[in-house]
Coordinates of C-alpha atoms in Angstrom, one line a residue:
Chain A
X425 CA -0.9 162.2 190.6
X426 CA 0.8 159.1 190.2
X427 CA 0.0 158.9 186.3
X428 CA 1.6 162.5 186.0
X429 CA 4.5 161.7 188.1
X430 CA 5.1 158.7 185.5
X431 CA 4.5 160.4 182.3
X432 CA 7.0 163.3 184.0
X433 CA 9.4 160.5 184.7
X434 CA 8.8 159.1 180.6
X435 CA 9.3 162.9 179.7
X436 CA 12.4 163.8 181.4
X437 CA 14.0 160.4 180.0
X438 CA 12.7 161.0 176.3
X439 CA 15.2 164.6 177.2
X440 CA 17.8 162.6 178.8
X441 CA 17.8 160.8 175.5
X442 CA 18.0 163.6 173.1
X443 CA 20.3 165.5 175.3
X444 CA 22.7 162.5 174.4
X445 CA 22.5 162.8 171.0
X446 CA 22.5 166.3 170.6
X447 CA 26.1 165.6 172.4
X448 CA 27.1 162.7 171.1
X449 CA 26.2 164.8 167.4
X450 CA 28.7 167.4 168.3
X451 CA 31.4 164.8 170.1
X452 CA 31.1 163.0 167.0
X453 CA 31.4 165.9 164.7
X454 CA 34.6 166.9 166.7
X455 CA 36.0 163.8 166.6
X456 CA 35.4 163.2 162.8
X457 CA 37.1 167.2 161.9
X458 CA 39.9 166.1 164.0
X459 CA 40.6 163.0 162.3
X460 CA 39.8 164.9 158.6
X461 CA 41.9 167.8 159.5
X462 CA 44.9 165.0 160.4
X463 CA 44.2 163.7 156.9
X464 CA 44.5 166.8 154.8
X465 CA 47.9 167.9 157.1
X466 CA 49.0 164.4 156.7
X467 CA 48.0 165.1 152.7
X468 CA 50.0 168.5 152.7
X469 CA 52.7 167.0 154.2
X470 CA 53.0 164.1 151.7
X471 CA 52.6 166.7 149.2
X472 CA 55.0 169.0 150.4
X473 CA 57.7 166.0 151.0
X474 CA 57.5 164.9 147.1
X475 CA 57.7 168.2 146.0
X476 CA 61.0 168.3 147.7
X477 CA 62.1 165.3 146.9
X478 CA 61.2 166.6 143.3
X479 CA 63.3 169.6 143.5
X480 CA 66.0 167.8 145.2
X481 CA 66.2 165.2 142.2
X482 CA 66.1 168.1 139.6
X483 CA 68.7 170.1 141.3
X484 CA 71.2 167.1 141.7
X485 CA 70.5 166.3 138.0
X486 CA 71.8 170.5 137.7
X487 CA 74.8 169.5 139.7
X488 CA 75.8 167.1 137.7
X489 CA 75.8 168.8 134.5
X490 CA 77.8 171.1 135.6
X491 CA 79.8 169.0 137.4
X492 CA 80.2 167.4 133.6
X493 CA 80.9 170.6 132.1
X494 CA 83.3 171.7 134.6
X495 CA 85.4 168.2 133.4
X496 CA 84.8 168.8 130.0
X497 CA 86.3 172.2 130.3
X498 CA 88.9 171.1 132.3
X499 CA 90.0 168.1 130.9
X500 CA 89.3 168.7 127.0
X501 CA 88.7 172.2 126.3
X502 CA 91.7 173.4 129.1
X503 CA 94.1 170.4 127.7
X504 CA 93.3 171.9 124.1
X505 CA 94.5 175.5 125.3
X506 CA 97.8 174.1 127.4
X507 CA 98.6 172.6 124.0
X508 CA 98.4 175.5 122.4
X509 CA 100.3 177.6 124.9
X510 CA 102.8 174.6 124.3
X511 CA 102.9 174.8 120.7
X512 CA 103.3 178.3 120.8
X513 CA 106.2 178.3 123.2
X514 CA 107.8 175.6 120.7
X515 CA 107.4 177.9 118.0
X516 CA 108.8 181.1 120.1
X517 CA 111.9 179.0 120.8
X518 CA 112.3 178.3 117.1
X519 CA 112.7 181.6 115.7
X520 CA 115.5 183.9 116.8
X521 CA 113.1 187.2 117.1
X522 CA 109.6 185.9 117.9
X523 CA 107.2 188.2 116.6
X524 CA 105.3 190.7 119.3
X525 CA 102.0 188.8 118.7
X526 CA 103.3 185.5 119.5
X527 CA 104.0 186.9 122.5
X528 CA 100.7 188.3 123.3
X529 CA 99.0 185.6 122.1
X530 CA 101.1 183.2 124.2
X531 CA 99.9 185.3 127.3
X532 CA 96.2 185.2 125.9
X533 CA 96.1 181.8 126.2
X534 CA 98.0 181.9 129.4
X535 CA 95.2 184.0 130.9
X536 CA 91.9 181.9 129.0
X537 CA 93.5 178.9 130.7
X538 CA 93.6 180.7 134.2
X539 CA 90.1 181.5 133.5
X540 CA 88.7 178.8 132.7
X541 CA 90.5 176.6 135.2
X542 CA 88.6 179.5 137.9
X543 CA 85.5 178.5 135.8
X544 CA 85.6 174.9 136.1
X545 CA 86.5 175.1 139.8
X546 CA 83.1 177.0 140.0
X547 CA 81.4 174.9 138.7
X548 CA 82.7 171.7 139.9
X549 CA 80.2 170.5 143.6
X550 CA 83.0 168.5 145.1
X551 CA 86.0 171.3 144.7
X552 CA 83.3 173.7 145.7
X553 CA 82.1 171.6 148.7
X554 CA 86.2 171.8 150.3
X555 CA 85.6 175.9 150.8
X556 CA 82.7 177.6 152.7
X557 CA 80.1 179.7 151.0
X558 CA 82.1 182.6 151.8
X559 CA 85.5 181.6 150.8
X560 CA 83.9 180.5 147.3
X561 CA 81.9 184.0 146.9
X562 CA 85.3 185.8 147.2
X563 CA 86.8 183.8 144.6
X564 CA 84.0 184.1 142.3
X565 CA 84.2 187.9 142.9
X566 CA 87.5 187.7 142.3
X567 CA 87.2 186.0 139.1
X568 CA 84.4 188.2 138.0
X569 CA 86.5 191.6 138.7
X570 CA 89.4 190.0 137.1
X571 CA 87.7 190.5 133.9
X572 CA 87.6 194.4 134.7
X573 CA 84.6 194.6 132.7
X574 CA 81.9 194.3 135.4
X575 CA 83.0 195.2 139.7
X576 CA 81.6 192.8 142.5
X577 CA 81.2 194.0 146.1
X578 CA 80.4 191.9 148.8
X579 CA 79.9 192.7 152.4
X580 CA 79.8 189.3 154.5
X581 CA 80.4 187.9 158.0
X582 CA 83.5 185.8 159.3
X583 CA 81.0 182.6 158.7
X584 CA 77.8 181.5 158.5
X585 CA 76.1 178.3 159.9
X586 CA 74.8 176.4 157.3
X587 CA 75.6 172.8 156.9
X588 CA 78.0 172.0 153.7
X589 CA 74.8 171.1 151.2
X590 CA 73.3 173.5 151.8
X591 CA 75.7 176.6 151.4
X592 CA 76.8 175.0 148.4
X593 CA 72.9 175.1 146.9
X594 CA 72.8 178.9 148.6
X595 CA 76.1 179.8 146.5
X596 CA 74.4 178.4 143.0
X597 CA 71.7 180.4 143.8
X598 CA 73.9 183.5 144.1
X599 CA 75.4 182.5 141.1
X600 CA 72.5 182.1 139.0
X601 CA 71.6 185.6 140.5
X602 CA 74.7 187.6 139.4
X603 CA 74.4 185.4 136.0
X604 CA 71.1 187.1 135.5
X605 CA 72.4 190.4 136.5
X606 CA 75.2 190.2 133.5
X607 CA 73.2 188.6 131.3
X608 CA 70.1 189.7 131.6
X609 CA 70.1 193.4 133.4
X610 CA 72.9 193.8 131.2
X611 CA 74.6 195.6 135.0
X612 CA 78.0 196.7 135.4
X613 CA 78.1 196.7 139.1
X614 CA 76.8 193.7 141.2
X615 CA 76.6 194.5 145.3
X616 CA 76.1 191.3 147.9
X617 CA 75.2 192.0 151.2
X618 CA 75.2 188.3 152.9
X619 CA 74.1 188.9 157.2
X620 CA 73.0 185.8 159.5
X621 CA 70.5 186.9 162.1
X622 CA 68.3 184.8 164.4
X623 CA 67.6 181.9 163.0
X624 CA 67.7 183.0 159.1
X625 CA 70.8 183.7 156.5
X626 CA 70.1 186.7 154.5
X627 CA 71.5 187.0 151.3
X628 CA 70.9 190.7 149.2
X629 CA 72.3 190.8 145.5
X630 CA 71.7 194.2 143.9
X631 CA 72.6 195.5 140.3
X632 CA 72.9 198.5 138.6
X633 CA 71.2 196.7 135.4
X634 CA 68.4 197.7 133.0
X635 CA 65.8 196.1 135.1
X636 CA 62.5 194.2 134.7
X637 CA 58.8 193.9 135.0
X638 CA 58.9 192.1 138.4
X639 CA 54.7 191.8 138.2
X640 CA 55.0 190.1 134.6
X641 CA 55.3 186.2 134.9
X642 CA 56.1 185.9 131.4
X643 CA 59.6 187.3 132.2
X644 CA 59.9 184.2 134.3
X645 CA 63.0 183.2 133.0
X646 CA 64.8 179.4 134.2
X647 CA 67.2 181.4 136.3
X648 CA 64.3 182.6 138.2
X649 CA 62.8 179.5 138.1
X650 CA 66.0 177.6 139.9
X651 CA 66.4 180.4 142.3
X652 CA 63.1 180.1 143.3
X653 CA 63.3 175.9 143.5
X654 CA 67.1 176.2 145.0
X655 CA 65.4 179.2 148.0
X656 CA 62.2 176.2 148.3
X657 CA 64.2 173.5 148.7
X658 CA 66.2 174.7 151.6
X659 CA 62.6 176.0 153.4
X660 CA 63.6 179.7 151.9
X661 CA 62.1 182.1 150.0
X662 CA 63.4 184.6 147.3
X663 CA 61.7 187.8 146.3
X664 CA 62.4 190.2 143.0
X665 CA 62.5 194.6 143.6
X666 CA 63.4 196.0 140.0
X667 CA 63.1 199.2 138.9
X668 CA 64.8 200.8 135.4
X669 CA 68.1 201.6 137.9
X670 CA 68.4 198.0 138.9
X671 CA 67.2 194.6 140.1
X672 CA 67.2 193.7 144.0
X673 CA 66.9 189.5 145.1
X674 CA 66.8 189.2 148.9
X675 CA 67.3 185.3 149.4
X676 CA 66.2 184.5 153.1
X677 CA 67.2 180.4 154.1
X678 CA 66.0 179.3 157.6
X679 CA 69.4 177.8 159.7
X680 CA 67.0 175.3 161.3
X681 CA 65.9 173.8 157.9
X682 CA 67.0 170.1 157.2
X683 CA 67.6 169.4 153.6
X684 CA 65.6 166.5 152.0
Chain B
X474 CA 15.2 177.7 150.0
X475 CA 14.8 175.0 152.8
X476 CA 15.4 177.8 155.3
X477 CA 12.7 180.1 153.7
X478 CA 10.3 177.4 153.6
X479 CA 10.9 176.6 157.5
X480 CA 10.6 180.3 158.1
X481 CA 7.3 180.6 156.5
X482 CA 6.0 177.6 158.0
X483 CA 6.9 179.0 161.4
X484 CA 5.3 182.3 160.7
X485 CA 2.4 180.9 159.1
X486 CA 2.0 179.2 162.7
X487 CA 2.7 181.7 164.6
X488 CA -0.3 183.8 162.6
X489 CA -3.2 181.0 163.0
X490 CA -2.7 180.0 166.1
X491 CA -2.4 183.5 167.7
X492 CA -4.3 185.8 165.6
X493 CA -6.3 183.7 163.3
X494 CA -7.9 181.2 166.0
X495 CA -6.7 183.3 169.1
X496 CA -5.7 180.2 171.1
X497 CA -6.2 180.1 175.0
X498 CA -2.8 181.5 176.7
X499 CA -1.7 178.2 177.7
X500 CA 1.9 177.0 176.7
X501 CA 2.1 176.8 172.6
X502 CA 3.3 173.4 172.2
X503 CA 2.8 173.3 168.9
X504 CA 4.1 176.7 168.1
X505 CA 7.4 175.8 170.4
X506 CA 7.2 171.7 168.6
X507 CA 7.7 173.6 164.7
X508 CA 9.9 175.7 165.9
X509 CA 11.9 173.5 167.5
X510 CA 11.8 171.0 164.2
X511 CA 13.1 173.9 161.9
X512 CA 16.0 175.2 163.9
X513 CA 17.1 171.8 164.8
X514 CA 16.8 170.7 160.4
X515 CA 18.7 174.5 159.9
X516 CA 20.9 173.2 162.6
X517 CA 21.7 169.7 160.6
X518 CA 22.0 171.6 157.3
X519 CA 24.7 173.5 158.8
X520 CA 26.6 170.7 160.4
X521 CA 26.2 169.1 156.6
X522 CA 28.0 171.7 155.6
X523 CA 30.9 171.8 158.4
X524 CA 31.1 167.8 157.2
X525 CA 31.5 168.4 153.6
X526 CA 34.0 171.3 153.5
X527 CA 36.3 170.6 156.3
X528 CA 38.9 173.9 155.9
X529 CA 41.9 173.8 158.0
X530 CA 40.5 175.7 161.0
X531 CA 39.7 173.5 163.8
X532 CA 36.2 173.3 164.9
X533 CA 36.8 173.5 168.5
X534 CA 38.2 177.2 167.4
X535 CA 35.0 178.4 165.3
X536 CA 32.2 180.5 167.0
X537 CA 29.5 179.3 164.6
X538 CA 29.7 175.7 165.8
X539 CA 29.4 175.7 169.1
X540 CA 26.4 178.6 168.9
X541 CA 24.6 176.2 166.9
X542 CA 25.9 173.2 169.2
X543 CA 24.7 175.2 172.0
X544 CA 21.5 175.7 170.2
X545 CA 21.3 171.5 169.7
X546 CA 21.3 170.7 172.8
X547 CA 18.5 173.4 173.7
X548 CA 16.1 173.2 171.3
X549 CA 16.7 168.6 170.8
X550 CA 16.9 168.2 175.0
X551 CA 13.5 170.4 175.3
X552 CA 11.9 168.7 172.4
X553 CA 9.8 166.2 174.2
X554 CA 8.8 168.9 177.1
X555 CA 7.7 171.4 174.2
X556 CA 5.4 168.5 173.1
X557 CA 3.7 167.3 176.0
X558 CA 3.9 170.8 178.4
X559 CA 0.5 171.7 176.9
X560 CA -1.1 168.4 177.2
X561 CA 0.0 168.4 180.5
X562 CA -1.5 171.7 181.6
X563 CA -4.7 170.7 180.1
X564 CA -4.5 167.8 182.3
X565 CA -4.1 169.3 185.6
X566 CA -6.2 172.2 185.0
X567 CA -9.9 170.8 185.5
X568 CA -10.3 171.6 189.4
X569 CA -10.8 167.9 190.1
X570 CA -7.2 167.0 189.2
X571 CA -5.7 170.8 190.0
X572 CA -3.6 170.1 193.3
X573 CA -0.5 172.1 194.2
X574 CA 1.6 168.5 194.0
X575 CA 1.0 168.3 190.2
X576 CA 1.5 172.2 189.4
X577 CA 4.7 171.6 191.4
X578 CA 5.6 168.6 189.0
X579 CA 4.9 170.8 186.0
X580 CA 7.1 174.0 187.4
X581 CA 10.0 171.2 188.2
X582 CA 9.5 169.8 184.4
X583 CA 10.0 173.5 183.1
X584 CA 13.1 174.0 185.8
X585 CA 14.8 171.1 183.6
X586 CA 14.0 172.8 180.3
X587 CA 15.2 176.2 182.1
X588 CA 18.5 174.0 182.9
X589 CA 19.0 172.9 179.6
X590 CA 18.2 176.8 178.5
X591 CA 21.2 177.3 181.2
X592 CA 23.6 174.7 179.7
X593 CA 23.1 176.1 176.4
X594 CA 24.0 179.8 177.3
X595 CA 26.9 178.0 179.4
X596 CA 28.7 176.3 176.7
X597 CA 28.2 179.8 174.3
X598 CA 30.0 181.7 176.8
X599 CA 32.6 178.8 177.7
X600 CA 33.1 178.7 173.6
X601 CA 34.1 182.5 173.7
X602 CA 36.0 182.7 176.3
X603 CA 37.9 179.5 175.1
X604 CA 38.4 181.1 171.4
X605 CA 39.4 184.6 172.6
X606 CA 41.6 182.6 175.4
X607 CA 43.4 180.6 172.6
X608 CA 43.6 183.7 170.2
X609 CA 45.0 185.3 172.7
X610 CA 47.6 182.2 173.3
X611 CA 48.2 182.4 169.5
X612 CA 49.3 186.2 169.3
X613 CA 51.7 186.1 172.3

């Protein structure tokens, strides 16, 4: 009796021992997916951060090209065309019955310099950054139907709550949109519906254009490509509709995002 | 292939031992011992696996693991009572050892194994409840 009472005893602590194992093999297990999973999040994250810091570099490199071309056009090509319209004048006052075409070419380059001074304001960041995303997709609608070749619509709210960065980046990516629309979709009509609800900014820019092969990446042109990187950057997204009546991009930006 | 072999072996066992030699019907220690050795090596295999493609799940969330967890402690924690429980019987059963104290002993040594049995089932059904609890969590 006593002999089995000991090897029973020897038995049930031989179990006692591999009970622990077996739960110290799954605590251990736990512990060790936890810790992994913290690594490949931590991974993502670093990832994900240099990525943005990537497209932030490559879109404020953008920004300043056109923030050079916008003085170049101001300041060289607009001084050229003011001398012109000077010159011009100079030589209306000289004769005693200007000729009809001096006149209209007087008021030509009257209306190229009001252009491209609307031009240059576009593309200049720090005039653009005084006016609200709003207030600078009136003026570029403005400027657009001004040339009566091609009608811009927009339907917008009072305001939207974005900080300054980042409606500035959301208004180059509506610009590079419509630019795509004219160029591209070859469209005569452009439509932008712009609507904040919740806790997103929806932005919807359709065309009457030719259309394109939204499935085909090969038609991944560097608009594209920086509407996609401008919608990324700000925690948004952008997606493509096209059919042969026209081209849809619904640009949807997250309020709570924090730019990099 | 591992998992073939350990089934073969198993059944191979399981044939010799109760219809090749027709053992006395006593507790199969050895049947239980093999068996016990291949689900616990399946078991390692599998946790091997968990270790070496850790996905973005969390384990405390997948089924599979704590079945086979479940399983660990079971089949590891009875080991050592599969092993001996037929020695043991053998030991008491000539009628100058057979008392009622020692086949008491032996029924209390299978209670612990039928705890451990209990444990196991426990923490299966705790591991549903907790996934479909959290899913549930999730959606809402």
């Amino acid at each position: 009796m006593d002999s089995l009472s000991q090897e029973i005893a020897i038995i049930l602590v031989g179990s006692a021992f591999f009970l622990l194992v077996a739960v110290g093999i799954i605590l251990l297990l736990l512990i060790y997916q936890k810790r992994q999973l913290q690594f490949i999040l931590e991974k993502h994250e670093l990832s994900n951060q240099f990525q943005r810091e990537l497209l932030t570099t490559r879109i404020e490199a953008q920004e300043e090209t056109l923030n050079q071309l916008s003085r170049e056009l101001h300041d060289n090509i607009g001084q050229l065309l003011s001398s012109s319209k000077l010159l011009i004048g100079v030589a209306k006052r000289a004769l005693t019955s200007p000729m009809e075409e001096l006149q209209l070419a007087e008021e030509t380059v009257a209306k190229a310099i009001t252009e491209l001074r609307a031009m240059s304001k576009s593309l200049n960041k720090d005039w653009l950054e005084k006016f609200n995303f709003i207030e600078n997709l009136t003026a570029e609608a403005k400027r657009i139907n001004a040339t009566k070749e091609f009608e811009m619509t927009i339907r917008h709210p009072e305001i939207i709550n974005l900080p300054v960065e980042q409606q500035l980046v959301l208004f180059r990516i509506v610009q590079e949109a419509f630019q795509n629309s004219l160029k591209h979709g070859k469209a005569s009509h452009i439509s932008i519906f712009v609507e904040q609800r919740d806790a997103h900014v929806n932005v919807r820019i359709e065309d009457n254009g030719k259309g394109f092969d939204v499935s085909d990446s090969s038609r991944l042109g560097v608009g594209m490509i920086n509407i996609k990187n401008r919608a990324q950057m700000l925690g948004g997204s952008a997606l493509w509709q096209s059919s042969k009546s026209g081209t849809a991009v619904a640009v949807q930006i997250p309020t709570q995002e924090i730019i990099v | 292939m591992v998992t073939v072999v350990l089934c073969l072996t198993q059944i191979s066992q399981f044939v010799l031992s109760n219809i090749v030699f027709k053992s006395a019907p006593l507790f199969d220690s050895m049947g239980y011992v093999i068996l016990s050795v291949c689900i616990v090596i399946m078991i390692f295999m599998y946790l091997h696996q968990i270790l070496s493609n850790v996905t973005e799940e969390a384990l405390s969330l997948n089924f599979d693991f704590w079945f086979v967890s479940s399983q660990l402690i079971y089949f590891l924690g009875s080991f050592i009572i599969f092993l001996t429980f037929n020695y043991l019987t053998r030991k008491i059963l000539p009628a100058e050892l057979y008392s009622e104290e020692n086949r008491t002993l032996l029924t209390n040594l299978w209670g612990v194994h039928n705890v451990l049995l209990f444990l196991s089932s426990l923490l299966t059904l705790g591991s549903v409840i907790w996934i479909a609890f959290h899913k549930k969590l999730q959606s809402s």
